[in-house]
Short mmCIF file of C-alpha atoms and ligand atoms in Angstrom, two decimals:
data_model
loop_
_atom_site.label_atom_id
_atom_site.label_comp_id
_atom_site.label_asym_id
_atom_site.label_seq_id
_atom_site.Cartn_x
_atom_site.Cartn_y
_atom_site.Cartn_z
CA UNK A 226 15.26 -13.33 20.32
CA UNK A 227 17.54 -15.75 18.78
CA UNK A 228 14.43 -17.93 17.39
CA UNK A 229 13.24 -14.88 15.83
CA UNK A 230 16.26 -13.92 14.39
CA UNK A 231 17.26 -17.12 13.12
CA UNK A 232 13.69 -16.86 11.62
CA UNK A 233 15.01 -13.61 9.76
CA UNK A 234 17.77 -15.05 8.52
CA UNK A 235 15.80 -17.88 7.02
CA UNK A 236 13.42 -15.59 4.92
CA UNK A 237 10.61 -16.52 7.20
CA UNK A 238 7.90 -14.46 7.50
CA UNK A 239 7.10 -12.73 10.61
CA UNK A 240 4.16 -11.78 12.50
CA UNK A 241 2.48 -8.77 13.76
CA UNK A 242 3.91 -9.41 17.13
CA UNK A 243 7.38 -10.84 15.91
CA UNK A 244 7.53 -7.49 14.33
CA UNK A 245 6.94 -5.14 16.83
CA UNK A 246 9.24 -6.94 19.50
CA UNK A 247 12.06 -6.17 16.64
CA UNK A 248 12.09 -2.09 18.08
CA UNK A 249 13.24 -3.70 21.68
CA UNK A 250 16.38 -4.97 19.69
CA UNK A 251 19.21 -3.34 19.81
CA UNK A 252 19.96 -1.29 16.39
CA UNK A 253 22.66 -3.12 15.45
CA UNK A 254 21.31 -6.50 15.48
CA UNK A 255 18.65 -5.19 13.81
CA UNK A 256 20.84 -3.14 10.99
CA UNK A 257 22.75 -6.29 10.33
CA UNK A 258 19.68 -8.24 10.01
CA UNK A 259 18.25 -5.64 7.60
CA UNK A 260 21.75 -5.17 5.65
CA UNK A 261 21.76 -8.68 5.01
CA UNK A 262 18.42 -8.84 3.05
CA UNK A 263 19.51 -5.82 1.00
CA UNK A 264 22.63 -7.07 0.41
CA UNK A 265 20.75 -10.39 -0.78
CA UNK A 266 18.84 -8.50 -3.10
CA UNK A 267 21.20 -5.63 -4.60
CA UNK A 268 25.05 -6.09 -3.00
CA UNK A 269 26.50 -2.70 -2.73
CA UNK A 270 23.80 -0.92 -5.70
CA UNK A 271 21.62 2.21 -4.07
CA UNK A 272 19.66 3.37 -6.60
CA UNK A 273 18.85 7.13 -7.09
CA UNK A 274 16.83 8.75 -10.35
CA UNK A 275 16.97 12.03 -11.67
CA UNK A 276 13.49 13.53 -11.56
CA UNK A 277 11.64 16.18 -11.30
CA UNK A 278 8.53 17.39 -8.57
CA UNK A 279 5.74 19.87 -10.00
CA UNK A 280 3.36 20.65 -7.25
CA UNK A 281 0.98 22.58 -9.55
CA UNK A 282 -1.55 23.84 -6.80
CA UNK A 283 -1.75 24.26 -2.72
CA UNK A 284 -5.40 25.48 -2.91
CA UNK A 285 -6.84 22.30 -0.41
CA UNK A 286 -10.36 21.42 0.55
CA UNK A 287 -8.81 19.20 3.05
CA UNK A 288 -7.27 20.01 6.19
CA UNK A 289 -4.40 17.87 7.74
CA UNK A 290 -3.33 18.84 10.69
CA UNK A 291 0.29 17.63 9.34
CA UNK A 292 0.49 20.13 5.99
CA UNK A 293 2.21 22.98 5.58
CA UNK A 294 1.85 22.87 2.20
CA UNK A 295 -1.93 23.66 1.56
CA UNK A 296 -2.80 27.36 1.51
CA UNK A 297 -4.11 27.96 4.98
CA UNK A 298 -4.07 30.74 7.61
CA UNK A 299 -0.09 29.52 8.47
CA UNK A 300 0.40 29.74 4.71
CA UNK A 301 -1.86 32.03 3.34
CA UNK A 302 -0.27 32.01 -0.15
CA UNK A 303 -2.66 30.11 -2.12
CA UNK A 304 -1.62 29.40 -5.76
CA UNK A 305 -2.74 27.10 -9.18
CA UNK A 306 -0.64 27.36 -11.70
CA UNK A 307 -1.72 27.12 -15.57
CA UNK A 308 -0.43 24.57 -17.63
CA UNK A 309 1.55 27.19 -19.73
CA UNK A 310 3.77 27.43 -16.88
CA UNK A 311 3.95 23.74 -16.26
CA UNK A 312 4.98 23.19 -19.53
CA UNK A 313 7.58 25.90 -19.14
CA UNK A 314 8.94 24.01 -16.34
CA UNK A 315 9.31 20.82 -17.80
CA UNK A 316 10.46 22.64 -20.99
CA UNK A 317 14.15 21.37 -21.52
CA UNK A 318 13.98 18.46 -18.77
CA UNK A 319 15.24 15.92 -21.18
CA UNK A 320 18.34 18.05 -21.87
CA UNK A 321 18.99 18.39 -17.93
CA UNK A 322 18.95 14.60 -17.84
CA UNK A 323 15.51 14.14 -16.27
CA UNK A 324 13.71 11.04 -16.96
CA UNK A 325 10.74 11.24 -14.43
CA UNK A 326 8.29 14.16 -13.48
CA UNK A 327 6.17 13.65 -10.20
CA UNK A 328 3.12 15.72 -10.06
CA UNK A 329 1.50 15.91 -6.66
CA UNK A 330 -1.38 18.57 -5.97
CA UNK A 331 -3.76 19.73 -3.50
CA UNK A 332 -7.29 19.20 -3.48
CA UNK A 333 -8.28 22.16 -5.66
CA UNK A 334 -12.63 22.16 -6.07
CA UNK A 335 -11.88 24.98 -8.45
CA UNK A 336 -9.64 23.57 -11.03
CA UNK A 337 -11.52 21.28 -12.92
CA UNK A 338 -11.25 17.67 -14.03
CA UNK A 339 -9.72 18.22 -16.97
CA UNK A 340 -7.23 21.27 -15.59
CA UNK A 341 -5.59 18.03 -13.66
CA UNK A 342 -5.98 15.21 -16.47
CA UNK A 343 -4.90 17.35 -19.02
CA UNK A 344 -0.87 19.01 -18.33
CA UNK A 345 -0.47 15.09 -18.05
CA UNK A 346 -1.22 14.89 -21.82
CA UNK A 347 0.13 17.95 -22.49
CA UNK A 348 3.93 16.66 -21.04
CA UNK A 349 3.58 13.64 -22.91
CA UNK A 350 2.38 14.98 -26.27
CA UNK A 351 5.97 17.22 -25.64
CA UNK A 352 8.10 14.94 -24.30
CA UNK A 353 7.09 11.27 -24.78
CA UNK A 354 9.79 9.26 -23.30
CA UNK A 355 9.59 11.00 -20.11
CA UNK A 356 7.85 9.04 -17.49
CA UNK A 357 4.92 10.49 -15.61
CA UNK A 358 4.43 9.79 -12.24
CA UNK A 359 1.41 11.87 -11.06
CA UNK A 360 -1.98 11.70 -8.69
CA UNK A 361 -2.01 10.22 -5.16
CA UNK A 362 -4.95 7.81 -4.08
CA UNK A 363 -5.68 11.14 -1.82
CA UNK A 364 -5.85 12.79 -5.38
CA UNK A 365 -7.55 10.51 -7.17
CA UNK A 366 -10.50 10.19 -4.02
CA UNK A 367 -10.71 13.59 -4.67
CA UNK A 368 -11.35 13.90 -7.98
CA UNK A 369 -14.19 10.95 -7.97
CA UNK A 370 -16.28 12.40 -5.00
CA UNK A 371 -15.75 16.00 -6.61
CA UNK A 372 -16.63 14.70 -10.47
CA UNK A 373 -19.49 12.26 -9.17
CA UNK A 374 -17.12 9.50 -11.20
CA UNK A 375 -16.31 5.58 -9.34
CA UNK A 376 -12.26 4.97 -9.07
CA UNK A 377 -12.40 3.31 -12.17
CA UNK A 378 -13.54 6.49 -14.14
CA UNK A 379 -10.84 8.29 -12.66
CA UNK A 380 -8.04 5.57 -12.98
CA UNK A 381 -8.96 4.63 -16.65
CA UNK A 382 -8.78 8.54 -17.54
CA UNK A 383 -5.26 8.66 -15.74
CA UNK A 384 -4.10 6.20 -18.30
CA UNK A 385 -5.42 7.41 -21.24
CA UNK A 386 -4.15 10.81 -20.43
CA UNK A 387 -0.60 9.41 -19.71
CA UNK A 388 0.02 9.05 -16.14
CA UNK A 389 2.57 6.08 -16.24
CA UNK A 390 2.84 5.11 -12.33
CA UNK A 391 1.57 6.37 -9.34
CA UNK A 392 3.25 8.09 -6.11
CA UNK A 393 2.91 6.77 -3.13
CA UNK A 394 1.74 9.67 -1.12
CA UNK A 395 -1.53 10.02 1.33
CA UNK A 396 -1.40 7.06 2.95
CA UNK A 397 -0.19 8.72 5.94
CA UNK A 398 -1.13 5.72 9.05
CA UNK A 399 -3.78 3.57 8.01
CA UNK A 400 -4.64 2.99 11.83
CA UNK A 401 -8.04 4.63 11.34
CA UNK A 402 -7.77 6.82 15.53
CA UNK A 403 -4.62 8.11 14.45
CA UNK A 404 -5.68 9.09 10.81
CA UNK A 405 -8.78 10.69 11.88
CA UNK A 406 -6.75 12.48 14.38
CA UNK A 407 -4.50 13.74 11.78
CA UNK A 408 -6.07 13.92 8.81
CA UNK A 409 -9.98 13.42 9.04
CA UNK A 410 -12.44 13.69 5.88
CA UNK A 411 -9.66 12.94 3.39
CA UNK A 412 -9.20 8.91 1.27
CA UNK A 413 -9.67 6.51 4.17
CA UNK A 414 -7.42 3.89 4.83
CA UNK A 415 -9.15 1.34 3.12
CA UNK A 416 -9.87 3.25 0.31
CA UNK A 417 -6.38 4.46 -0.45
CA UNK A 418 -5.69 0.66 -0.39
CA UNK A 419 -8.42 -0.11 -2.82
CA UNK A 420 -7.51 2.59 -5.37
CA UNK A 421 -3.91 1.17 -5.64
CA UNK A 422 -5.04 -2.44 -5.73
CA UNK A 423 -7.34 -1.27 -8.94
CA UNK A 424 -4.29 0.46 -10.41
CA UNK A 425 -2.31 -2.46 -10.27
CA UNK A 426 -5.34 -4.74 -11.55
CA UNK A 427 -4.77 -2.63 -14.22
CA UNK A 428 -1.02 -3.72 -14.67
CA UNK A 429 0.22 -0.42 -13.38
CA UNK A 430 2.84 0.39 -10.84
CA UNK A 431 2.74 2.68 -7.64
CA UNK A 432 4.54 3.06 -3.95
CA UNK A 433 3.20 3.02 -0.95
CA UNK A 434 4.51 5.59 1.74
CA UNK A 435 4.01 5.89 5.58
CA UNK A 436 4.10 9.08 7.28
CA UNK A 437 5.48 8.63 10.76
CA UNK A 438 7.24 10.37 13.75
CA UNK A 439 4.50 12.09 14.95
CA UNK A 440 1.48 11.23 16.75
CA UNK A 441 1.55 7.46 15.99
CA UNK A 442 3.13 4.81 18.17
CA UNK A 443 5.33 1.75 16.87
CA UNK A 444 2.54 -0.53 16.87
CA UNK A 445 0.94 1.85 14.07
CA UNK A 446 3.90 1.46 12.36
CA UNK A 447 4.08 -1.69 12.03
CA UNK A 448 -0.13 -2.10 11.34
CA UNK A 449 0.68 0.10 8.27
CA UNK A 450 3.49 -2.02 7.15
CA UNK A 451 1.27 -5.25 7.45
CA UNK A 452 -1.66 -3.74 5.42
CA UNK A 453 1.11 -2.93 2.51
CA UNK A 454 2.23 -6.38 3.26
CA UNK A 455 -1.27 -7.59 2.63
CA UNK A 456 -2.29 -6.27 -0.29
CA UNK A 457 1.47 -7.03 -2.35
CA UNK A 458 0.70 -10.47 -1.28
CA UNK A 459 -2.76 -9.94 -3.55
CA UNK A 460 -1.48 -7.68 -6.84
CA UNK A 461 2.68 -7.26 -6.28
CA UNK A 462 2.00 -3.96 -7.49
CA UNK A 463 3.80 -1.62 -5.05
CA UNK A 464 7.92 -1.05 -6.36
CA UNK A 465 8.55 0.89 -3.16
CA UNK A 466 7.99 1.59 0.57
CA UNK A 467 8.90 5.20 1.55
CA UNK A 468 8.63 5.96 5.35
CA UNK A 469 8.36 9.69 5.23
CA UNK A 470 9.78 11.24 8.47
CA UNK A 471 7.68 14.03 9.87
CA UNK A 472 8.58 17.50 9.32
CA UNK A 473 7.57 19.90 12.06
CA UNK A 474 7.66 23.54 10.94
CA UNK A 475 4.31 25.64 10.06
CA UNK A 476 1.84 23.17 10.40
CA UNK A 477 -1.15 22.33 13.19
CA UNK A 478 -0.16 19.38 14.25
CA UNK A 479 1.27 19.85 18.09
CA UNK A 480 3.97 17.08 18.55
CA UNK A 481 5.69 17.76 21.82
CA UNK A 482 8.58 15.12 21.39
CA UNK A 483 10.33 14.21 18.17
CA UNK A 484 11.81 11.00 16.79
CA UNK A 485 14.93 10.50 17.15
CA UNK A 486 17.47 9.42 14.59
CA UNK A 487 18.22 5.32 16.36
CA UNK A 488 14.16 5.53 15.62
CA UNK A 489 13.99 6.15 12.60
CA UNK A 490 17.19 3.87 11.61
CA UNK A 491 15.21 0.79 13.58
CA UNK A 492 11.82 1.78 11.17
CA UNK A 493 14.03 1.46 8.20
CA UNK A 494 15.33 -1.71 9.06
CA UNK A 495 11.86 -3.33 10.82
CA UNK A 496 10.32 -2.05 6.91
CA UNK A 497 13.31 -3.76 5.36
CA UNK A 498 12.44 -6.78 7.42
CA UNK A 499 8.56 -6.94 7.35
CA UNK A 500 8.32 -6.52 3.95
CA UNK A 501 10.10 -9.12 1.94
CA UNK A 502 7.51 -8.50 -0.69
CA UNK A 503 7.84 -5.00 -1.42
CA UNK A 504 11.24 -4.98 -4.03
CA UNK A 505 12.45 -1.82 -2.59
CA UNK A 506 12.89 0.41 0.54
CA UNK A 507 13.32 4.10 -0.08
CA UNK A 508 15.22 6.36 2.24
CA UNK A 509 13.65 9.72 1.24
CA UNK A 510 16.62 12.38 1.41
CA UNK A 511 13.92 15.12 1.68
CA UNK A 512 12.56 13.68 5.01
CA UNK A 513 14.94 12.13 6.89
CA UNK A 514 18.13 14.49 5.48
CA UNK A 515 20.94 13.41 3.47
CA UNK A 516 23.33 12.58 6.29
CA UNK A 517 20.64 10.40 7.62
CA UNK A 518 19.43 8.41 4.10
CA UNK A 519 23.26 8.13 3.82
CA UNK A 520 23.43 5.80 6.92
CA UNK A 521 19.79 4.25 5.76
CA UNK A 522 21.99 2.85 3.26
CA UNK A 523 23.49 0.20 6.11
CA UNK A 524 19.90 -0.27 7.55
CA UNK A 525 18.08 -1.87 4.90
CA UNK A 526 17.55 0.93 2.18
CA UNK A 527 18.53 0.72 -1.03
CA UNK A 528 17.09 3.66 -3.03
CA UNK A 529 17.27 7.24 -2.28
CA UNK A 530 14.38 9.36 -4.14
CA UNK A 531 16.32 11.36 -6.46
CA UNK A 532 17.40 15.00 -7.79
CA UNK A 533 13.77 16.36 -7.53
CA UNK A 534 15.06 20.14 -8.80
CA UNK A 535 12.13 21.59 -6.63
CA UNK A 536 10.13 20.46 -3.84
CA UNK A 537 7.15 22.09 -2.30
CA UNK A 538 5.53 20.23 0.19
CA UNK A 539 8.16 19.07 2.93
CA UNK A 540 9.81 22.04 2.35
CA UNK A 541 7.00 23.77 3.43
CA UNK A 542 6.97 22.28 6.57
CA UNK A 543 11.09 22.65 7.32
CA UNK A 544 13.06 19.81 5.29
CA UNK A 545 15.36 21.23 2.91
CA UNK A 546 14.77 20.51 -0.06
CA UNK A 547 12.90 23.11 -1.92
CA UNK A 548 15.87 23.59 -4.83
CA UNK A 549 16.59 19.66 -5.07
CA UNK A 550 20.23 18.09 -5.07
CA UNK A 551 22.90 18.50 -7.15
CA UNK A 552 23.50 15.83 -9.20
CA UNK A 553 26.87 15.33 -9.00
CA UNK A 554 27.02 16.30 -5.11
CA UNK A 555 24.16 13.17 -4.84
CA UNK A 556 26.17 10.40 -7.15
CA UNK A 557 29.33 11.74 -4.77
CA UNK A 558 27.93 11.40 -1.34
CA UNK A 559 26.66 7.79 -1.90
CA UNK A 560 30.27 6.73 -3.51
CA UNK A 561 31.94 8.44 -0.14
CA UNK A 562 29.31 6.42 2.01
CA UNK A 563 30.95 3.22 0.25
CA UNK A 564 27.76 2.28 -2.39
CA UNK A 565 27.82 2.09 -5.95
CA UNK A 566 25.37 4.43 -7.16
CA UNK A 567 22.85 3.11 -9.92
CA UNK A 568 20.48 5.41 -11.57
CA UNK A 569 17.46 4.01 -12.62
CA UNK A 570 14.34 4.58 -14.04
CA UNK A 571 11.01 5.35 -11.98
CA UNK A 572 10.47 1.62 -12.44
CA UNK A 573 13.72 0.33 -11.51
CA UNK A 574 15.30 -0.55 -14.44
CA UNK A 575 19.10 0.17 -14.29
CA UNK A 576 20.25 2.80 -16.22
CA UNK A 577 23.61 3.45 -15.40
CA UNK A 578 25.83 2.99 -13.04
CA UNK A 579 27.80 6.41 -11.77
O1 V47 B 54 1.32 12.47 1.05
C1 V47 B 54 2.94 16.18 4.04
C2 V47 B 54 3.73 13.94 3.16
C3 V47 B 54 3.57 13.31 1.01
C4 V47 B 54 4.35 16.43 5.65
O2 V47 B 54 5.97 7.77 -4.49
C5 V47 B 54 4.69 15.26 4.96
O3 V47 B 54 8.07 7.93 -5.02
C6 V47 B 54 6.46 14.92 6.36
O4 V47 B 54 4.23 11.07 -1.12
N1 V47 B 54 6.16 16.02 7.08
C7 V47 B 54 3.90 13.69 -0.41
N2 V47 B 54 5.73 14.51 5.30
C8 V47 B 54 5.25 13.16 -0.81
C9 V47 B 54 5.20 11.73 -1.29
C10 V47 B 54 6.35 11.14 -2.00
C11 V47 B 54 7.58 11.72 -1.89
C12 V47 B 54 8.65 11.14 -2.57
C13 V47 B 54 8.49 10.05 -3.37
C14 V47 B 54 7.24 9.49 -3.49
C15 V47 B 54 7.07 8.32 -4.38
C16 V47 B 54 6.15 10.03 -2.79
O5 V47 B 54 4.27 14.17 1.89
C17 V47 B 54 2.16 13.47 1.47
C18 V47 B 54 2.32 13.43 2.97
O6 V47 B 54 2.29 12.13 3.44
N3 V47 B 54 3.77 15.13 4.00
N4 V47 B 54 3.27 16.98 5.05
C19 V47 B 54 5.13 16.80 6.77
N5 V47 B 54 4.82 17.86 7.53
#
């Protein structure tokens, strides 16, 4: 242990093994470890923007066994919205202080290409300083196999109809057993790794997420963190790694025994550790709760998501989210938790400090 750690403390890179011997640390060791390298990089700065989620359709041709989200027979509420009411929802965002919208969908076969490219340009043409963060690889798989177009097609029309960055959502595990398990027939592994790499060859930003406390063991954890590691090694594309804790609540995915809290503290801080390529580490309030992204703060994270205003798909599966964060509640709680909070913009640029 003490070779290893020393190793750490050098800024030496660690192995897939090295990696997954860090969970049989104790979480203290390992939250000072992952402190350290946060501290390094930002001192006492956790960064938080103020954004807002549109999740414009639940009408899925996929099923994950994880999603409560998608209309299904445990949410049989299926809905698309039109792009008038989009608009109405981002109408007035700049005056609430928003600088960020994040579109996420499900995969809708009845939409249309253009009912998904086109409320991008519609935002934009309205309110052109506002940054538009939109399509997951799952998304953008999606629309290439249902459009006969290659990734290219689909990534080229993203940009010219104003998608700034991408999300980081669908990656889910990349361990192929457990993704089939969970979420057969939707972007594989590789390919959700290949769509971001072409993004970035494009000189575009994205995130990467990881979906875990569920079916997946550590060693899956830590396979996922190495393929991020991978490809950021290749295009240094990916701003952010968001470990999204599971959410349990109206979905078909049976998980008899959930993660506890040390668990996820020791993922945040193995993340922190493994990837010393990836700029920042994410502590997603919606997934993990407030208290708990509070203490993430001390364990290697150094963002927290933001206001978000609504939120549709955790919320749909028990987080509590669906109406956001107060603004002032969220700059408060990090000050009390002893952090300077920095709002930035959806590519990390500083803004201002609260
Ligand atoms: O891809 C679905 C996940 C993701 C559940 O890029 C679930 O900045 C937990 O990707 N329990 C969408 N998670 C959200 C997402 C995201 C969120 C915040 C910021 C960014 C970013 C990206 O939500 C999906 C899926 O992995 N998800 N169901 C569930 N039951």
């Amino acid at each position: 242990m003490r070779d290893l750690e020393a190793k750490i403390r050098v800024g030496e890179r660690i192995n897939f093994d090295e990696a997954l011997s860090l969970y049989d640390w104790d979480l203290f060791t390992l939250g000072q470890l992952a402190d350290a390298k946060r501290r390094e990089r930002y001192g006492n700065k956790s960064f938080f923007n103020i954004n807002r989620h549109i999740n414009p359709t639940n009408v899925c041709k996929d099923v994950c066994k994880f999603c409560a989200y998608s209309a299904s027979r445990k949410n049989p509420n299926p809905y698309t919205m039109s792009h008038e009411e989009i608009l109405g929802i981002v109408d007035g965002i700049v005056d609430r202080g928003i600088k960020e919208v994040h579109i996420v969908s499900a995969h809708n076969p009845e939409a249309g290409l253009e009912w998904y490219l086109q409320v991008f340009a519609k935002i934009k043409a309205k309110y052109p300083s506002v940054h538009v963060k939109a399509l997951t690889a799952a998304e953008v798989h999606f629309l290439a196999e249902q459009y006969a177009k290659s990734y290219d097609e689909i990534l080229d029309l993203m940009i010219e109809y104003g998608v700034d960055s991408m999300p980081g959502g669908g990656a889910e595990i990349f361990d192929e057993t457990v993704r089939d398990y969970i979420c057969k027939g939707k972007v594989t592994s590789q390919q959700w790794l290949e769509i971001h790499r072409k993004w970035h060859e494009r000189g575009r930003e994205s995130n990467v997420t990881m979906l875990f406390g569920h079916v997946e063991k550590r060693e899956h954890r830590i396979d996922h963190m190495m393929r991020v590691r991978d490809l950021q090694d290749q295009t240094g594309g990916f701003n952010a790694f968001i470990p999204l804790v599971y959410q349990s609540e109206n979905n078909f995915l049976h998980v008899k025994e959930f993660i506890t809290a040390h668990e996820i503290l020791k993922t945040y801080a193995i993340a922190r550790i493994v990837l010393d390529n990836v700029a920042h580490l994410k502590a997603y309030w919606v997934t993990s709760t407030v208290s708990l992204a509070l203490v993430a703060q001390e364990f290697g994270a150094d963002d927290l998501d933001g206001t978000i205003e609504r939120e549709s798909i955790n919320s749909a599966a028990g987080a509590a989210s669906a109406h956001g964060i107060d603004l002032a509640q969220f700059v408060g709680l990090i000050k009390n938790s002893g952090f300077t909070p920095v709002e930035r913009d959806s590519l990390y640029n500083e803004i201002k400090i609260w």
